[in-house]
CSV table of N, CA and C in Angstrom, one decimal:
chain,number,residue,atom,x,y,z
A,1,MET,N,-21.7,-51.8,-109.0
A,1,MET,CA,-22.8,-52.8,-109.1
A,1,MET,C,-23.5,-52.7,-107.8
A,2,LYS,N,-24.8,-52.7,-107.9
A,2,LYS,CA,-25.7,-52.7,-106.7
A,2,LYS,C,-26.2,-54.1,-106.4
A,3,ALA,N,-26.3,-54.4,-105.1
A,3,ALA,CA,-26.8,-55.7,-104.7
A,3,ALA,C,-28.3,-55.8,-104.9
A,4,GLU,N,-28.7,-57.0,-105.4
A,4,GLU,CA,-30.1,-57.3,-105.5
A,4,GLU,C,-30.8,-57.2,-104.1
A,5,GLU,N,-32.1,-57.0,-104.1
A,5,GLU,CA,-32.8,-56.9,-102.8
A,5,GLU,C,-33.9,-57.9,-102.7
A,6,HIS,N,-33.6,-59.1,-102.9
A,6,HIS,CA,-34.7,-60.2,-102.8
A,6,HIS,C,-35.1,-60.4,-101.3
A,7,THR,N,-36.3,-60.3,-101.0
A,7,THR,CA,-36.8,-60.6,-99.7
A,7,THR,C,-37.2,-62.1,-99.6
A,8,PHE,N,-37.3,-62.6,-98.4
A,8,PHE,CA,-37.6,-64.0,-98.2
A,8,PHE,C,-38.9,-64.4,-98.8
A,9,GLU,N,-39.9,-63.5,-98.7
A,9,GLU,CA,-41.2,-63.8,-99.2
A,9,GLU,C,-41.2,-63.9,-100.7
A,10,HIS,N,-40.3,-63.2,-101.4
A,10,HIS,CA,-40.3,-63.3,-102.9
A,10,HIS,C,-39.4,-64.3,-103.5
A,11,ILE,N,-38.6,-64.9,-102.6
A,11,ILE,CA,-37.7,-66.0,-103.1
A,11,ILE,C,-38.5,-67.3,-103.3
A,12,ILE,N,-38.3,-68.0,-104.4
A,12,ILE,CA,-39.0,-69.2,-104.7
A,12,ILE,C,-38.0,-70.3,-104.9
A,13,VAL,N,-38.4,-71.5,-104.4
A,13,VAL,CA,-37.6,-72.7,-104.7
A,13,VAL,C,-37.5,-72.8,-106.2
A,14,GLY,N,-36.3,-73.0,-106.7
A,14,GLY,CA,-36.1,-73.1,-108.1
A,14,GLY,C,-35.4,-71.8,-108.7
A,15,ASP,N,-35.5,-70.7,-108.0
A,15,ASP,CA,-34.9,-69.4,-108.4
A,15,ASP,C,-33.4,-69.8,-108.7
A,16,HIS,N,-32.9,-69.2,-109.8
A,16,HIS,CA,-31.5,-69.5,-110.2
A,16,HIS,C,-30.8,-68.2,-110.7
A,17,VAL,N,-29.5,-68.2,-110.4
A,17,VAL,CA,-28.7,-67.1,-110.9
A,17,VAL,C,-27.4,-67.6,-111.4
A,18,SER,N,-26.7,-66.9,-112.4
A,18,SER,CA,-25.4,-67.3,-112.8
A,18,SER,C,-24.7,-66.1,-113.3
A,19,PHE,N,-23.4,-66.1,-113.2
A,19,PHE,CA,-22.5,-65.1,-113.8
A,19,PHE,C,-21.1,-65.7,-114.1
A,20,THR,N,-20.3,-65.0,-114.8
A,20,THR,CA,-19.0,-65.5,-115.2
A,20,THR,C,-17.9,-64.7,-114.4
A,21,LYS,N,-16.8,-65.4,-114.2
A,21,LYS,CA,-15.7,-64.9,-113.5
A,21,LYS,C,-14.4,-65.4,-114.0
A,22,THR,N,-13.4,-64.6,-114.1
A,22,THR,CA,-12.0,-65.0,-114.6
A,22,THR,C,-11.0,-64.4,-113.6
A,23,TRP,N,-10.1,-65.2,-113.1
A,23,TRP,CA,-9.0,-64.8,-112.2
A,23,TRP,C,-7.7,-64.5,-113.0
A,24,ASN,N,-7.0,-63.5,-112.6
A,24,ASN,CA,-5.7,-63.1,-113.2
A,24,ASN,C,-4.6,-63.3,-112.2
A,25,ARG,N,-3.3,-63.1,-112.6
A,25,ARG,CA,-2.2,-63.3,-111.8
A,25,ARG,C,-2.2,-62.3,-110.6
A,26,GLU,N,-2.6,-61.1,-110.9
A,26,GLU,CA,-2.7,-60.0,-109.8
A,26,GLU,C,-3.7,-60.5,-108.7
A,27,ASP,N,-4.8,-61.1,-109.1
A,27,ASP,CA,-5.7,-61.6,-108.1
A,27,ASP,C,-5.1,-62.6,-107.2
A,28,ILE,N,-4.3,-63.5,-107.8
A,28,ILE,CA,-3.6,-64.6,-107.0
A,28,ILE,C,-2.7,-64.0,-106.0
A,29,PHE,N,-1.8,-63.0,-106.5
A,29,PHE,CA,-0.9,-62.4,-105.6
A,29,PHE,C,-1.6,-61.6,-104.5
A,30,THR,N,-2.7,-60.9,-104.8
A,30,THR,CA,-3.4,-60.2,-103.8
A,30,THR,C,-4.0,-61.1,-102.8
A,31,PHE,N,-4.6,-62.2,-103.2
A,31,PHE,CA,-5.2,-63.2,-102.3
A,31,PHE,C,-4.1,-63.8,-101.4
A,32,ALA,N,-2.9,-64.1,-102.0
A,32,ALA,CA,-1.8,-64.7,-101.3
A,32,ALA,C,-1.4,-63.8,-100.2
A,33,SER,N,-1.3,-62.5,-100.5
A,33,SER,CA,-0.9,-61.5,-99.5
A,33,SER,C,-1.9,-61.4,-98.4
A,34,LEU,N,-3.2,-61.3,-98.8
A,34,LEU,CA,-4.3,-61.1,-97.8
A,34,LEU,C,-4.5,-62.3,-96.9
A,35,SER,N,-4.4,-63.5,-97.5
A,35,SER,CA,-4.6,-64.7,-96.8
A,35,SER,C,-3.4,-65.3,-96.0
A,36,GLY,N,-2.2,-64.9,-96.5
A,36,GLY,CA,-1.0,-65.5,-96.0
A,36,GLY,C,-0.6,-66.8,-96.6
A,37,ASP,N,-1.4,-67.3,-97.6
A,37,ASP,CA,-1.2,-68.5,-98.3
A,37,ASP,C,-0.2,-68.3,-99.5
A,38,MET,N,1.1,-68.4,-99.2
A,38,MET,CA,2.1,-68.1,-100.2
A,38,MET,C,2.6,-69.4,-100.8
A,39,ASN,N,1.8,-70.5,-100.8
A,39,ASN,CA,2.3,-71.8,-101.3
A,39,ASN,C,2.8,-71.6,-102.7
A,40,PRO,N,4.0,-72.1,-103.0
A,40,PRO,CA,4.5,-71.9,-104.4
A,40,PRO,C,3.7,-72.5,-105.5
A,41,LEU,N,2.8,-73.4,-105.2
A,41,LEU,CA,1.9,-74.0,-106.2
A,41,LEU,C,1.1,-72.9,-106.9
A,42,HIS,N,0.9,-71.8,-106.1
A,42,HIS,CA,0.0,-70.7,-106.6
A,42,HIS,C,0.8,-69.5,-107.2
A,43,ILE,N,2.0,-69.3,-106.6
A,43,ILE,CA,2.7,-68.1,-107.0
A,43,ILE,C,4.1,-68.2,-107.7
A,44,ASP,N,4.6,-69.4,-107.7
A,44,ASP,CA,5.9,-69.7,-108.3
A,44,ASP,C,5.8,-70.5,-109.6
A,45,GLU,N,5.9,-69.9,-110.7
A,45,GLU,CA,5.7,-70.6,-112.0
A,45,GLU,C,6.8,-71.7,-112.2
A,46,ASN,N,8.0,-71.5,-111.8
A,46,ASN,CA,9.0,-72.5,-111.9
A,46,ASN,C,8.7,-73.7,-111.1
A,47,TYR,N,8.3,-73.5,-109.8
A,47,TYR,CA,7.9,-74.6,-109.0
A,47,TYR,C,6.7,-75.3,-109.5
A,48,ALA,N,5.7,-74.6,-109.9
A,48,ALA,CA,4.4,-75.2,-110.4
A,48,ALA,C,4.6,-76.0,-111.6
A,49,LYS,N,5.6,-75.7,-112.5
A,49,LYS,CA,5.9,-76.5,-113.6
A,49,LYS,C,6.4,-77.9,-113.3
A,50,THR,N,6.9,-78.1,-112.1
A,50,THR,CA,7.4,-79.4,-111.6
A,50,THR,C,6.3,-80.2,-111.0
A,51,THR,N,5.1,-79.7,-110.9
A,51,THR,CA,4.0,-80.4,-110.3
A,51,THR,C,3.1,-81.1,-111.4
A,52,LYS,N,2.2,-81.9,-111.0
A,52,LYS,CA,1.3,-82.5,-111.9
A,52,LYS,C,0.4,-81.5,-112.7
A,53,PHE,N,0.3,-80.3,-112.2
A,53,PHE,CA,-0.6,-79.3,-112.8
A,53,PHE,C,0.2,-78.6,-113.9
A,54,GLY,N,1.5,-78.5,-113.9
A,54,GLY,CA,2.3,-77.9,-114.9
A,54,GLY,C,2.4,-76.4,-114.9
A,55,LYS,N,1.6,-75.8,-114.2
A,55,LYS,CA,1.6,-74.3,-114.1
A,55,LYS,C,0.8,-73.9,-112.8
A,56,PRO,N,1.0,-72.7,-112.3
A,56,PRO,CA,0.3,-72.3,-111.1
A,56,PRO,C,-1.2,-72.4,-111.2
A,57,ILE,N,-1.8,-72.8,-110.0
A,57,ILE,CA,-3.2,-72.9,-110.0
A,57,ILE,C,-3.8,-71.8,-109.0
A,58,VAL,N,-5.0,-71.4,-109.3
A,58,VAL,CA,-5.6,-70.4,-108.5
A,58,VAL,C,-6.0,-71.0,-107.2
A,59,HIS,N,-5.8,-70.3,-106.1
A,59,HIS,CA,-6.2,-70.8,-104.8
A,59,HIS,C,-7.6,-71.2,-104.8
A,60,GLY,N,-7.9,-72.4,-104.3
A,60,GLY,CA,-9.3,-72.9,-104.2
A,60,GLY,C,-10.2,-72.0,-103.5
A,61,MET,N,-9.7,-71.5,-102.3
A,61,MET,CA,-10.6,-70.6,-101.6
A,61,MET,C,-10.8,-69.2,-102.3
A,62,LEU,N,-9.9,-68.8,-103.1
A,62,LEU,CA,-10.2,-67.6,-103.9
A,62,LEU,C,-11.3,-67.9,-104.9
A,63,VAL,N,-11.2,-69.0,-105.6
A,63,VAL,CA,-12.3,-69.4,-106.5
A,63,VAL,C,-13.6,-69.5,-105.8
A,64,ALA,N,-13.6,-70.2,-104.6
A,64,ALA,CA,-14.8,-70.4,-103.8
A,64,ALA,C,-15.4,-69.1,-103.3
A,65,SER,N,-14.6,-68.1,-103.2
A,65,SER,CA,-15.1,-66.8,-102.8
A,65,SER,C,-16.1,-66.2,-103.7
A,66,SER,N,-16.2,-66.7,-104.9
A,66,SER,CA,-17.3,-66.3,-105.8
A,66,SER,C,-18.6,-66.6,-105.3
A,67,PHE,N,-18.7,-67.7,-104.4
A,67,PHE,CA,-20.0,-68.0,-103.8
A,67,PHE,C,-20.4,-66.8,-102.9
A,68,SER,N,-19.5,-66.1,-102.3
A,68,SER,CA,-19.8,-64.9,-101.5
A,68,SER,C,-20.5,-63.9,-102.3
A,69,ALA,N,-19.9,-63.6,-103.5
A,69,ALA,CA,-20.5,-62.7,-104.5
A,69,ALA,C,-21.9,-63.1,-104.9
A,70,LEU,N,-22.1,-64.4,-105.1
A,70,LEU,CA,-23.4,-64.9,-105.5
A,70,LEU,C,-24.4,-64.6,-104.5
A,71,VAL,N,-24.1,-64.9,-103.2
A,71,VAL,CA,-25.0,-64.7,-102.1
A,71,VAL,C,-25.2,-63.2,-101.8
A,72,GLY,N,-24.1,-62.5,-101.7
A,72,GLY,CA,-24.1,-61.1,-101.2
A,72,GLY,C,-24.6,-60.1,-102.3
A,73,MET,N,-24.5,-60.5,-103.6
A,73,MET,CA,-24.9,-59.5,-104.6
A,73,MET,C,-26.1,-59.9,-105.4
A,74,TYR,N,-26.3,-61.2,-105.6
A,74,TYR,CA,-27.3,-61.7,-106.5
A,74,TYR,C,-28.5,-62.4,-105.9
A,75,LEU,N,-28.3,-63.4,-105.1
A,75,LEU,CA,-29.3,-64.2,-104.6
A,75,LEU,C,-29.1,-64.7,-103.1
A,76,PRO,N,-29.6,-64.1,-102.1
A,76,PRO,CA,-30.6,-63.1,-102.2
A,76,PRO,C,-30.1,-61.6,-102.3
A,77,GLY,N,-28.8,-61.4,-102.1
A,77,GLY,CA,-28.3,-60.0,-102.2
A,77,GLY,C,-28.2,-59.3,-100.9
A,78,LYS,N,-28.7,-58.1,-100.9
A,78,LYS,CA,-28.5,-57.1,-99.8
A,78,LYS,C,-29.0,-57.7,-98.5
A,79,TYR,N,-30.0,-58.5,-98.4
A,79,TYR,CA,-30.6,-58.9,-97.1
A,79,TYR,C,-30.1,-60.3,-96.7
A,80,CYS,N,-28.9,-60.7,-97.1
A,80,CYS,CA,-28.4,-62.0,-96.7
A,80,CYS,C,-27.5,-61.9,-95.5
A,81,LEU,N,-27.5,-63.0,-94.8
A,81,LEU,CA,-26.6,-63.3,-93.7
A,81,LEU,C,-26.1,-64.7,-93.9
A,82,TYR,N,-24.9,-64.9,-94.4
A,82,TYR,CA,-24.3,-66.2,-94.7
A,82,TYR,C,-24.1,-67.0,-93.4
A,83,ILE,N,-24.7,-68.1,-93.3
A,83,ILE,CA,-24.7,-68.9,-92.1
A,83,ILE,C,-23.7,-70.1,-92.2
A,84,LYS,N,-23.7,-70.8,-93.4
A,84,LYS,CA,-22.9,-72.0,-93.5
A,84,LYS,C,-22.6,-72.3,-95.0
A,85,GLN,N,-21.5,-72.9,-95.3
A,85,GLN,CA,-21.1,-73.2,-96.6
A,85,GLN,C,-20.4,-74.6,-96.6
A,86,ASP,N,-20.9,-75.5,-97.3
A,86,ASP,CA,-20.1,-76.8,-97.6
A,86,ASP,C,-19.6,-76.7,-99.0
A,87,ILE,N,-18.3,-77.0,-99.1
A,87,ILE,CA,-17.6,-76.9,-100.4
A,87,ILE,C,-16.8,-78.2,-100.7
A,88,SER,N,-16.9,-78.6,-102.0
A,88,SER,CA,-16.1,-79.7,-102.5
A,88,SER,C,-15.2,-79.2,-103.7
A,89,PHE,N,-13.9,-79.3,-103.6
A,89,PHE,CA,-13.0,-78.9,-104.7
A,89,PHE,C,-12.8,-80.1,-105.6
A,90,LYS,N,-13.2,-79.9,-106.9
A,90,LYS,CA,-13.2,-81.0,-107.8
A,90,LYS,C,-12.0,-81.0,-108.8
A,91,ARG,N,-11.7,-79.8,-109.3
A,91,ARG,CA,-10.6,-79.7,-110.3
A,91,ARG,C,-9.9,-78.4,-110.1
A,92,PRO,N,-8.6,-78.3,-110.5
A,92,PRO,CA,-7.9,-77.1,-110.4
A,92,PRO,C,-8.4,-76.0,-111.4
A,93,VAL,N,-8.1,-74.8,-111.0
A,93,VAL,CA,-8.5,-73.6,-111.8
A,93,VAL,C,-7.2,-72.9,-112.2
A,94,TYR,N,-7.1,-72.5,-113.4
A,94,TYR,CA,-5.9,-71.8,-113.9
A,94,TYR,C,-6.2,-70.3,-114.2
A,95,VAL,N,-5.2,-69.5,-114.1
A,95,VAL,CA,-5.3,-68.1,-114.5
A,95,VAL,C,-5.9,-68.0,-116.0
A,96,GLY,N,-6.9,-67.2,-116.1
A,96,GLY,CA,-7.6,-67.0,-117.4
A,96,GLY,C,-8.7,-67.9,-117.7
A,97,ASP,N,-8.9,-69.0,-116.9
A,97,ASP,CA,-10.1,-69.8,-117.1
A,97,ASP,C,-11.4,-69.0,-117.0
A,98,ILE,N,-12.3,-69.2,-117.9
A,98,ILE,CA,-13.6,-68.5,-117.8
A,98,ILE,C,-14.5,-69.5,-117.0
A,99,LEU,N,-14.9,-69.0,-115.9
A,99,LEU,CA,-15.7,-69.8,-115.0
A,99,LEU,C,-17.2,-69.3,-114.9
A,100,THR,N,-18.1,-70.3,-114.8
A,100,THR,CA,-19.5,-69.9,-114.6
A,100,THR,C,-19.8,-70.2,-113.1
A,101,VAL,N,-20.3,-69.2,-112.4
A,101,VAL,CA,-20.7,-69.4,-111.0
A,101,VAL,C,-22.3,-69.4,-111.0
A,102,GLU,N,-22.9,-70.4,-110.4
A,102,GLU,CA,-24.3,-70.5,-110.4
A,102,GLU,C,-24.8,-71.0,-109.1
A,103,GLY,N,-26.1,-70.6,-108.8
A,103,GLY,CA,-26.7,-71.0,-107.6
A,103,GLY,C,-28.2,-71.2,-107.8
A,104,SER,N,-28.8,-72.2,-107.2
A,104,SER,CA,-30.3,-72.4,-107.3
A,104,SER,C,-30.8,-72.6,-105.9
A,105,ILE,N,-32.0,-72.0,-105.6
A,105,ILE,CA,-32.6,-72.2,-104.3
A,105,ILE,C,-33.2,-73.6,-104.3
A,106,VAL,N,-32.9,-74.4,-103.3
A,106,VAL,CA,-33.4,-75.8,-103.2
A,106,VAL,C,-34.3,-75.9,-102.0
A,107,ALA,N,-34.3,-75.0,-101.1
A,107,ALA,CA,-35.2,-75.1,-99.9
A,107,ALA,C,-35.4,-73.7,-99.3
A,108,LYS,N,-36.6,-73.6,-98.6
A,108,LYS,CA,-36.9,-72.4,-97.8
A,108,LYS,C,-37.3,-72.9,-96.5
A,109,ILE,N,-36.8,-72.3,-95.4
A,109,ILE,CA,-37.2,-72.7,-94.0
A,109,ILE,C,-37.9,-71.4,-93.4
A,110,GLN,N,-39.2,-71.5,-93.4
A,110,GLN,CA,-40.0,-70.3,-92.9
A,110,GLN,C,-39.7,-69.9,-91.5
A,111,ALA,N,-39.6,-70.8,-90.6
A,111,ALA,CA,-39.4,-70.5,-89.2
A,111,ALA,C,-38.1,-69.6,-88.9
A,112,THR,N,-37.1,-69.9,-89.7
A,112,THR,CA,-35.8,-69.1,-89.4
A,112,THR,C,-35.5,-68.2,-90.6
A,113,LYS,N,-36.4,-68.1,-91.6
A,113,LYS,CA,-36.1,-67.3,-92.8
A,113,LYS,C,-34.8,-67.6,-93.4
A,114,MET,N,-34.6,-68.9,-93.5
A,114,MET,CA,-33.3,-69.4,-94.2
A,114,MET,C,-33.6,-70.0,-95.5
A,115,ILE,N,-32.7,-69.9,-96.4
A,115,ILE,CA,-32.7,-70.5,-97.7
A,115,ILE,C,-31.5,-71.4,-97.9
A,116,GLU,N,-31.7,-72.5,-98.6
A,116,GLU,CA,-30.6,-73.4,-98.9
A,116,GLU,C,-30.3,-73.2,-100.4
A,117,ILE,N,-29.1,-73.0,-100.8
A,117,ILE,CA,-28.7,-72.7,-102.1
A,117,ILE,C,-27.7,-73.8,-102.6
A,118,LYS,N,-28.0,-74.5,-103.6
A,118,LYS,CA,-27.1,-75.4,-104.3
A,118,LYS,C,-26.2,-74.6,-105.2
A,119,MET,N,-24.9,-74.7,-105.1
A,119,MET,CA,-24.0,-73.9,-105.9
A,119,MET,C,-23.0,-74.7,-106.7
A,120,LYS,N,-22.5,-74.1,-107.8
A,120,LYS,CA,-21.5,-74.8,-108.6
A,120,LYS,C,-20.7,-73.7,-109.3
A,121,ILE,N,-19.4,-74.0,-109.4
A,121,ILE,CA,-18.5,-73.2,-110.3
A,121,ILE,C,-18.0,-74.2,-111.3
A,122,SER,N,-18.2,-73.8,-112.6
A,122,SER,CA,-17.7,-74.8,-113.6
A,122,SER,C,-16.9,-74.0,-114.7
A,123,ARG,N,-16.1,-74.9,-115.4
A,123,ARG,CA,-15.3,-74.4,-116.5
A,123,ARG,C,-15.9,-75.3,-117.7
A,124,GLY,N,-16.6,-74.6,-118.5
A,124,GLY,CA,-17.3,-75.3,-119.6
A,124,GLY,C,-18.3,-76.3,-119.0
A,125,SER,N,-18.2,-77.6,-119.3
A,125,SER,CA,-19.1,-78.6,-118.8
A,125,SER,C,-18.6,-79.3,-117.5
A,126,GLU,N,-17.4,-78.9,-117.0
A,126,GLU,CA,-16.9,-79.6,-115.9
A,126,GLU,C,-17.0,-78.8,-114.6
A,127,ALA,N,-17.5,-79.3,-113.5
A,127,ALA,CA,-17.5,-78.6,-112.2
A,127,ALA,C,-16.1,-78.6,-111.7
A,128,VAL,N,-15.7,-77.4,-111.2
A,128,VAL,CA,-14.5,-77.3,-110.5
A,128,VAL,C,-14.7,-77.2,-109.0
A,129,ILE,N,-15.8,-76.6,-108.6
A,129,ILE,CA,-16.2,-76.5,-107.1
A,129,ILE,C,-17.7,-76.6,-107.1
A,130,ASP,N,-18.2,-77.4,-106.1
A,130,ASP,CA,-19.6,-77.3,-105.8
A,130,ASP,C,-19.9,-77.3,-104.3
A,131,GLY,N,-21.1,-77.0,-104.0
A,131,GLY,CA,-21.4,-76.9,-102.6
A,131,GLY,C,-22.8,-76.5,-102.3
A,132,VAL,N,-23.1,-76.4,-101.0
A,132,VAL,CA,-24.4,-76.0,-100.6
A,132,VAL,C,-24.3,-74.9,-99.5
A,133,ALA,N,-25.0,-73.8,-99.6
A,133,ALA,CA,-25.0,-72.8,-98.6
A,133,ALA,C,-26.3,-72.7,-97.9
A,134,LEU,N,-26.2,-72.2,-96.6
A,134,LEU,CA,-27.4,-71.9,-95.8
A,134,LEU,C,-27.3,-70.4,-95.5
A,135,VAL,N,-28.3,-69.7,-95.9
A,135,VAL,CA,-28.3,-68.2,-95.8
A,135,VAL,C,-29.6,-67.7,-95.2
A,136,GLN,N,-29.5,-66.8,-94.2
A,136,GLN,CA,-30.7,-66.2,-93.6
A,136,GLN,C,-31.0,-65.0,-94.4
A,137,VAL,N,-32.3,-64.7,-94.6
A,137,VAL,CA,-32.7,-63.6,-95.4
A,137,VAL,C,-33.6,-62.7,-94.5
A,138,ARG,N,-33.0,-61.5,-94.2
A,138,ARG,CA,-33.8,-60.6,-93.3
A,138,ARG,C,-33.5,-59.2,-93.8
A,139,THR,N,-34.6,-58.4,-93.8
A,139,THR,CA,-34.5,-57.0,-94.1
A,139,THR,C,-33.9,-56.3,-92.8
A,140,PRO,N,-33.4,-55.0,-92.9
A,140,PRO,CA,-32.9,-54.4,-91.7
A,140,PRO,C,-33.9,-54.2,-90.6
A,141,TYR,N,-35.1,-54.3,-90.9
A,141,TYR,CA,-36.2,-54.0,-89.9
A,141,TYR,C,-36.6,-55.2,-89.1
A,142,GLU,N,-36.0,-56.4,-89.5
A,142,GLU,CA,-36.5,-57.7,-88.9
A,142,GLU,C,-35.4,-58.1,-87.8
């Protein structure tokens, strides 16, 4: 997949993008190994059965990493520099959940070539994570 190449000048408040994502058990174990977060709530089915969730949940930060794909690949894509991300975790995510990741441009700041993106990850009609990102948009020559 090739990253989009939206320039600051061509981005419009209201621009929107969405894609779907599903996490599997291998993703969870890979993330646990890379991050060092081996909490049994994520990787031990027997332990997770004893919790209010009843089964392992996907790491919240793994799910939220979809925002990085949104910014780095879709909007704005290639010319992004991620500056800031505010995240709220709303509901647990389970292996196999079909999630919709979406973002909308809510503001442009001309002086710094920054955009503000309102983001949401949802399962059906319920938000599981939402947030706002601040992203600088610059081509390699700026």
